[in-house]
PDB file of C-alpha atoms in Angstrom:
ATOM      1  CA  MET A 255      58.003 112.028 238.560  1.00  0.00           C
ATOM      2  CA  VAL A 256      59.114 114.141 241.622  1.00  0.00           C
ATOM      3  CA  GLU A 257      58.540 117.955 241.184  1.00  0.00           C
ATOM      4  CA  LEU A 258      59.666 120.325 243.875  1.00  0.00           C
ATOM      5  CA  ILE A 259      57.023 122.922 244.899  1.00  0.00           C
ATOM      6  CA  GLU A 260      57.135 125.613 247.524  1.00  0.00           C
ATOM      7  CA  GLY A 261      57.568 123.986 250.901  1.00  0.00           C
ATOM      8  CA  GLY A 262      57.340 120.434 249.575  1.00  0.00           C
ATOM      9  CA  TYR A 263      57.051 118.177 246.545  1.00  0.00           C
ATOM     10  CA  GLN A 264      54.612 116.756 244.094  1.00  0.00           C
ATOM     11  CA  LEU A 265      54.497 113.155 242.777  1.00  0.00           C
ATOM     12  CA  THR A 266      52.652 111.869 239.771  1.00  0.00           C
ATOM     13  CA  ALA A 267      52.024 108.239 238.608  1.00  0.00           C
ATOM     14  CA  GLN A 268      49.585 106.409 236.289  1.00  0.00           C
ATOM     15  CA  GLN A 269      48.441 102.730 236.569  1.00  0.00           C
ATOM     16  CA  LEU A 270      46.086 100.778 234.452  1.00  0.00           C
ATOM     17  CA  VAL A 271      43.590  98.932 236.774  1.00  0.00           C
ATOM     18  CA  PRO A 272      41.362  96.091 235.479  1.00  0.00           C
ATOM     19  CA  LEU A 273      38.173  97.528 236.959  1.00  0.00           C
ATOM     20  CA  SER A 274      35.455 100.083 235.941  1.00  0.00           C
ATOM     21  CA  PRO A 275      35.818 103.547 237.313  1.00  0.00           C
ATOM     22  CA  ALA A 276      32.850 102.831 239.687  1.00  0.00           C
ATOM     23  CA  ASP A 277      34.438  99.635 241.044  1.00  0.00           C
ATOM     24  CA  LEU A 278      37.895 101.323 241.361  1.00  0.00           C
ATOM     25  CA  LEU A 279      36.448 104.160 243.514  1.00  0.00           C
ATOM     26  CA  ASP A 280      35.576 101.495 246.213  1.00  0.00           C
ATOM     27  CA  TRP A 281      39.272 100.556 246.326  1.00  0.00           C
ATOM     28  CA  LEU A 282      40.174 104.137 246.711  1.00  0.00           C
ATOM     29  CA  CYS A 283      37.740 104.992 249.577  1.00  0.00           C
ATOM     30  CA  GLN A 284      36.617 101.768 251.422  1.00  0.00           C
ATOM     31  CA  PRO A 285      38.806 101.322 254.519  1.00  0.00           C
ATOM     32  CA  GLU A 286      39.189  97.476 254.263  1.00  0.00           C
ATOM     33  CA  LEU A 287      40.284  97.766 250.632  1.00  0.00           C
ATOM     34  CA  MET A 288      42.499 100.776 251.134  1.00  0.00           C
ATOM     35  CA  ARG A 289      44.593  98.985 253.828  1.00  0.00           C
ATOM     36  CA  GLN A 290      45.310  96.171 251.451  1.00  0.00           C
ATOM     37  CA  TRP A 291      47.128  98.228 248.802  1.00  0.00           C
ATOM     38  CA  MET A 292      48.567 101.320 250.512  1.00  0.00           C
ATOM     39  CA  GLN A 293      52.270 101.066 251.268  1.00  0.00           C
ATOM     40  CA  GLY A 294      52.925 100.765 255.064  1.00  0.00           C
ATOM     41  CA  VAL A 295      49.359 101.276 256.225  1.00  0.00           C
ATOM     42  CA  GLY A 296      48.384  99.397 259.311  1.00  0.00           C
ATOM     43  CA  ARG A 297      44.866 100.703 259.782  1.00  0.00           C
ATOM     44  CA  VAL A 298      42.223 102.802 258.013  1.00  0.00           C
ATOM     45  CA  ASP A 299      39.264 103.841 260.153  1.00  0.00           C
ATOM     46  CA  VAL A 300      36.246 105.971 259.270  1.00  0.00           C
ATOM     47  CA  VAL A 301      35.857 108.684 261.974  1.00  0.00           C
ATOM     48  CA  ASP A 302      32.838 110.492 260.435  1.00  0.00           C
ATOM     49  CA  GLY A 303      30.677 110.154 257.441  1.00  0.00           C
ATOM     50  CA  ASN A 304      30.136 107.552 254.744  1.00  0.00           C
ATOM     51  CA  PRO A 305      33.439 106.043 253.343  1.00  0.00           C
ATOM     52  CA  CYS A 306      32.835 107.234 249.706  1.00  0.00           C
ATOM     53  CA  SER A 307      31.274 110.479 250.280  1.00  0.00           C
ATOM     54  CA  ARG A 308      32.408 114.170 250.335  1.00  0.00           C
ATOM     55  CA  GLY A 309      33.449 115.239 253.800  1.00  0.00           C
ATOM     56  CA  CYS A 310      34.183 111.727 255.109  1.00  0.00           C
ATOM     57  CA  LEU A 311      36.884 111.762 257.682  1.00  0.00           C
ATOM     58  CA  THR A 312      39.303 108.795 258.124  1.00  0.00           C
ATOM     59  CA  THR A 313      42.287 108.097 260.265  1.00  0.00           C
ATOM     60  CA  VAL A 314      45.198 106.336 258.425  1.00  0.00           C
ATOM     61  CA  SER A 315      47.901 104.642 260.685  1.00  0.00           C
ATOM     62  CA  LEU A 316      51.377 104.516 259.123  1.00  0.00           C
ATOM     63  CA  GLY A 317      53.987 102.138 260.389  1.00  0.00           C
ATOM     64  CA  MET A 318      57.384 103.807 260.548  1.00  0.00           C
ATOM     65  CA  HIS A 319      60.723 102.045 260.544  1.00  0.00           C
ATOM     66  CA  SER A 320      64.164 103.464 260.930  1.00  0.00           C
ATOM     67  CA  PRO A 321      67.552 102.418 262.354  1.00  0.00           C
ATOM     68  CA  PHE A 322      66.583 104.378 265.519  1.00  0.00           C
ATOM     69  CA  GLY A 323      63.317 102.475 266.125  1.00  0.00           C
ATOM     70  CA  GLY A 324      59.810 102.454 264.760  1.00  0.00           C
ATOM     71  CA  GLY A 325      56.465 103.962 265.613  1.00  0.00           C
ATOM     72  CA  GLU A 326      53.158 104.858 264.244  1.00  0.00           C
ATOM     73  CA  TRP A 327      51.956 108.165 262.710  1.00  0.00           C
ATOM     74  CA  ASN A 328      48.227 108.922 262.439  1.00  0.00           C
ATOM     75  CA  LEU A 329      46.971 111.048 259.585  1.00  0.00           C
ATOM     76  CA  THR A 330      43.450 112.385 259.333  1.00  0.00           C
ATOM     77  CA  GLY A 331      42.055 112.307 255.713  1.00  0.00           C
ATOM     78  CA  ARG A 332      39.073 114.274 254.451  1.00  0.00           C
ATOM     79  CA  ILE A 333      37.357 113.638 251.079  1.00  0.00           C
ATOM     80  CA  ASP A 334      37.180 117.064 249.455  1.00  0.00           C
ATOM     81  CA  ASP A 335      35.782 116.032 246.077  1.00  0.00           C
ATOM     82  CA  ILE A 336      34.345 112.748 244.760  1.00  0.00           C
ATOM     83  CA  GLY A 337      32.448 111.926 241.520  1.00  0.00           C
ATOM     84  CA  PRO A 338      32.427 109.195 238.803  1.00  0.00           C
ATOM     85  CA  ALA A 339      35.846 110.122 237.566  1.00  0.00           C
ATOM     86  CA  ARG A 340      37.593 111.869 240.307  1.00  0.00           C
ATOM     87  CA  LEU A 341      38.559 111.563 244.053  1.00  0.00           C
ATOM     88  CA  VAL A 342      40.523 114.189 246.037  1.00  0.00           C
ATOM     89  CA  ARG A 343      41.451 113.568 249.650  1.00  0.00           C
ATOM     90  CA  THR A 344      43.501 115.893 252.013  1.00  0.00           C
ATOM     91  CA  TYR A 345      45.547 114.603 254.838  1.00  0.00           C
ATOM     92  CA  SER A 346      46.798 116.455 257.866  1.00  0.00           C
ATOM     93  CA  MET A 347      48.939 115.408 260.717  1.00  0.00           C
ATOM     94  CA  GLN A 348      48.327 117.052 264.120  1.00  0.00           C
ATOM     95  CA  THR A 349      51.182 115.406 266.192  1.00  0.00           C
ATOM     96  CA  PHE A 350      54.351 115.744 264.132  1.00  0.00           C
ATOM     97  CA  HIS A 351      54.187 118.778 261.912  1.00  0.00           C
ATOM     98  CA  SER A 352      51.756 121.590 262.423  1.00  0.00           C
ATOM     99  CA  GLY A 353      50.762 122.691 258.946  1.00  0.00           C
ATOM    100  CA  TYR A 354      51.583 119.359 257.167  1.00  0.00           C
ATOM    101  CA  THR A 355      49.263 118.746 254.393  1.00  0.00           C
ATOM    102  CA  ARG A 356      49.037 116.050 251.737  1.00  0.00           C
ATOM    103  CA  THR A 357      46.553 116.262 248.949  1.00  0.00           C
ATOM    104  CA  VAL A 358      45.989 113.184 246.904  1.00  0.00           C
ATOM    105  CA  SER A 359      44.049 113.481 243.592  1.00  0.00           C
ATOM    106  CA  TYR A 360      42.849 110.556 241.546  1.00  0.00           C
ATOM    107  CA  ASP A 361      41.493 111.032 238.081  1.00  0.00           C
ATOM    108  CA  LEU A 362      39.875 107.943 236.549  1.00  0.00           C
ATOM    109  CA  ALA A 363      39.508 107.410 232.779  1.00  0.00           C
ATOM    110  CA  PRO A 364      37.699 104.428 231.240  1.00  0.00           C
ATOM    111  CA  ASP A 365      39.937 102.350 229.095  1.00  0.00           C
ATOM    112  CA  SER A 366      39.174  99.198 226.885  1.00  0.00           C
ATOM    113  CA  VAL A 367      40.525  96.892 229.677  1.00  0.00           C
ATOM    114  CA  GLY A 368      39.630  98.815 232.793  1.00  0.00           C
ATOM    115  CA  THR A 369      40.475 102.260 234.054  1.00  0.00           C
ATOM    116  CA  LEU A 370      43.598 104.415 233.690  1.00  0.00           C
ATOM    117  CA  LEU A 371      44.260 105.786 237.117  1.00  0.00           C
ATOM    118  CA  ASP A 372      46.203 109.154 237.228  1.00  0.00           C
ATOM    119  CA  CYS A 373      47.447 109.902 240.763  1.00  0.00           C
ATOM    120  CA  GLN A 374      48.845 113.147 241.938  1.00  0.00           C
ATOM    121  CA  VAL A 375      50.274 113.653 245.441  1.00  0.00           C
ATOM    122  CA  ARG A 376      51.231 117.139 246.851  1.00  0.00           C
ATOM    123  CA  THR A 377      52.988 117.137 250.147  1.00  0.00           C
ATOM    124  CA  LYS A 378      53.716 120.301 251.927  1.00  0.00           C
ATOM    125  CA  ILE A 379      55.693 120.615 255.193  1.00  0.00           C
ATOM    126  CA  PRO A 380      56.376 124.135 256.544  1.00  0.00           C
ATOM    127  CA  GLY A 381      60.109 124.834 256.621  1.00  0.00           C
ATOM    128  CA  LEU A 382      60.999 121.759 254.426  1.00  0.00           C
ATOM    129  CA  ARG A 383      64.220 122.451 252.530  1.00  0.00           C
ATOM    130  CA  PRO A 384      64.524 121.516 248.809  1.00  0.00           C
ATOM    131  CA  ARG A 385      67.195 118.849 249.416  1.00  0.00           C
ATOM    132  CA  ALA A 386      65.036 117.179 251.954  1.00  0.00           C
ATOM    133  CA  ALA A 387      61.982 117.452 249.717  1.00  0.00           C
ATOM    134  CA  ARG A 388      63.852 115.993 246.787  1.00  0.00           C
ATOM    135  CA  SER A 389      65.218 113.010 248.934  1.00  0.00           C
ATOM    136  CA  GLY A 390      61.927 112.367 250.549  1.00  0.00           C
ATOM    137  CA  GLY A 391      59.981 112.637 247.288  1.00  0.00           C
ATOM    138  CA  LYS A 392      62.236 110.122 245.502  1.00  0.00           C
ATOM    139  CA  GLY A 393      61.541 107.511 248.204  1.00  0.00           C
ATOM    140  CA  GLU A 394      57.802 108.213 248.109  1.00  0.00           C
ATOM    141  CA  GLU A 395      57.692 108.012 244.378  1.00  0.00           C
ATOM    142  CA  LYS A 396      58.966 104.332 244.488  1.00  0.00           C
ATOM    143  CA  SER A 397      56.325 103.612 247.185  1.00  0.00           C
ATOM    144  CA  LEU A 398      53.622 105.238 245.078  1.00  0.00           C
ATOM    145  CA  ARG A 399      54.340 103.211 242.034  1.00  0.00           C
ATOM    146  CA  HIS A 400      54.599  99.914 244.200  1.00  0.00           C
ATOM    147  CA  SER A 401      51.143 100.888 245.926  1.00  0.00           C
ATOM    148  CA  LEU A 402      49.421 101.528 242.577  1.00  0.00           C
ATOM    149  CA  THR A 403      50.874  98.222 241.139  1.00  0.00           C
ATOM    150  CA  LEU A 404      49.631  96.449 244.211  1.00  0.00           C
ATOM    151  CA  LEU A 405      46.179  98.064 243.786  1.00  0.00           C
ATOM    152  CA  SER A 406      46.066  96.745 240.139  1.00  0.00           C
ATOM    153  CA  ARG A 407      47.106  93.283 241.132  1.00  0.00           C
ATOM    154  CA  LEU A 408      44.789  92.865 244.104  1.00  0.00           C
ATOM    155  CA  SER A 409      41.839  94.289 242.289  1.00  0.00           C
ATOM    156  CA  ALA A 410      42.304  91.787 239.530  1.00  0.00           C
ATOM    157  CA  GLY A 411      42.081  89.003 242.029  1.00  0.00           C
ATOM    158  CA  GLU A 412      45.858  88.096 242.108  1.00  0.00           C
ATOM    159  CA  ARG A 413      47.231  86.738 245.356  1.00  0.00           C
ATOM    160  CA  VAL A 414      50.293  88.504 246.880  1.00  0.00           C
ATOM    161  CA  ALA A 415      52.223  86.327 249.331  1.00  0.00           C
ATOM    162  CA  PRO A 416      52.216  87.924 252.861  1.00  0.00           C
ATOM    163  CA  LEU A 417      56.004  87.423 253.253  1.00  0.00           C
ATOM    164  CA  ARG A 418      56.851  88.842 249.881  1.00  0.00           C
ATOM    165  CA  ARG A 419      54.541  91.779 250.731  1.00  0.00           C
ATOM    166  CA  PHE A 420      56.135  92.374 254.000  1.00  0.00           C
ATOM    167  CA  ILE A 421      59.748  92.384 252.497  1.00  0.00           C
ATOM    168  CA  SER A 422      58.717  94.914 249.776  1.00  0.00           C
ATOM    169  CA  VAL A 423      56.956  97.098 252.302  1.00  0.00           C
ATOM    170  CA  SER A 424      59.904  97.230 254.697  1.00  0.00           C
ATOM    171  CA  SER A 425      62.162  98.726 252.197  1.00  0.00           C
ATOM    172  CA  ARG A 426      59.783 101.587 251.088  1.00  0.00           C
ATOM    173  CA  SER A 427      58.285 104.736 252.509  1.00  0.00           C
ATOM    174  CA  PRO A 428      54.819 104.270 254.140  1.00  0.00           C
ATOM    175  CA  GLN A 429      52.284 106.673 252.713  1.00  0.00           C
ATOM    176  CA  ALA A 430      48.660 107.689 253.015  1.00  0.00           C
ATOM    177  CA  LEU A 431      47.052 107.748 249.544  1.00  0.00           C
TER     178      LEU A 431
END
């Protein structure tokens, strides 16, 4: 669901993942695992700290595609809170929008077949108009759902054909999660 907030938008989605909360946390904070399921992410690199610890800094490189060309955006993520049932990471972007922030919160609830993952994404961009926020949010909502579905499938050991993954990625918004 897309909800407009002052200067941005908020997305929420849920996904059942066939892992324990402890194992799922690895998929949410280990760079080599994050890169596999996040929509449009080319690289995830640890800049400072341990990957699954408070204060860890990472750089996430997003591949951007448009009719006018492509490029790469780098976001810096910082783990603000981490525990057995919660992870909160805040991203900032220094090069494109001064003041851009994206806060991603994961709440993990044990379930009989794994973990119910509740994901909330709050994106704020100074000067963003409601119409642009609504449009951008709708595209990102589809990408969020796709990323969480991919997380569930890959963590269950399913194989996803590289070509099929590329085709599905090229039509969705890349996003740091």
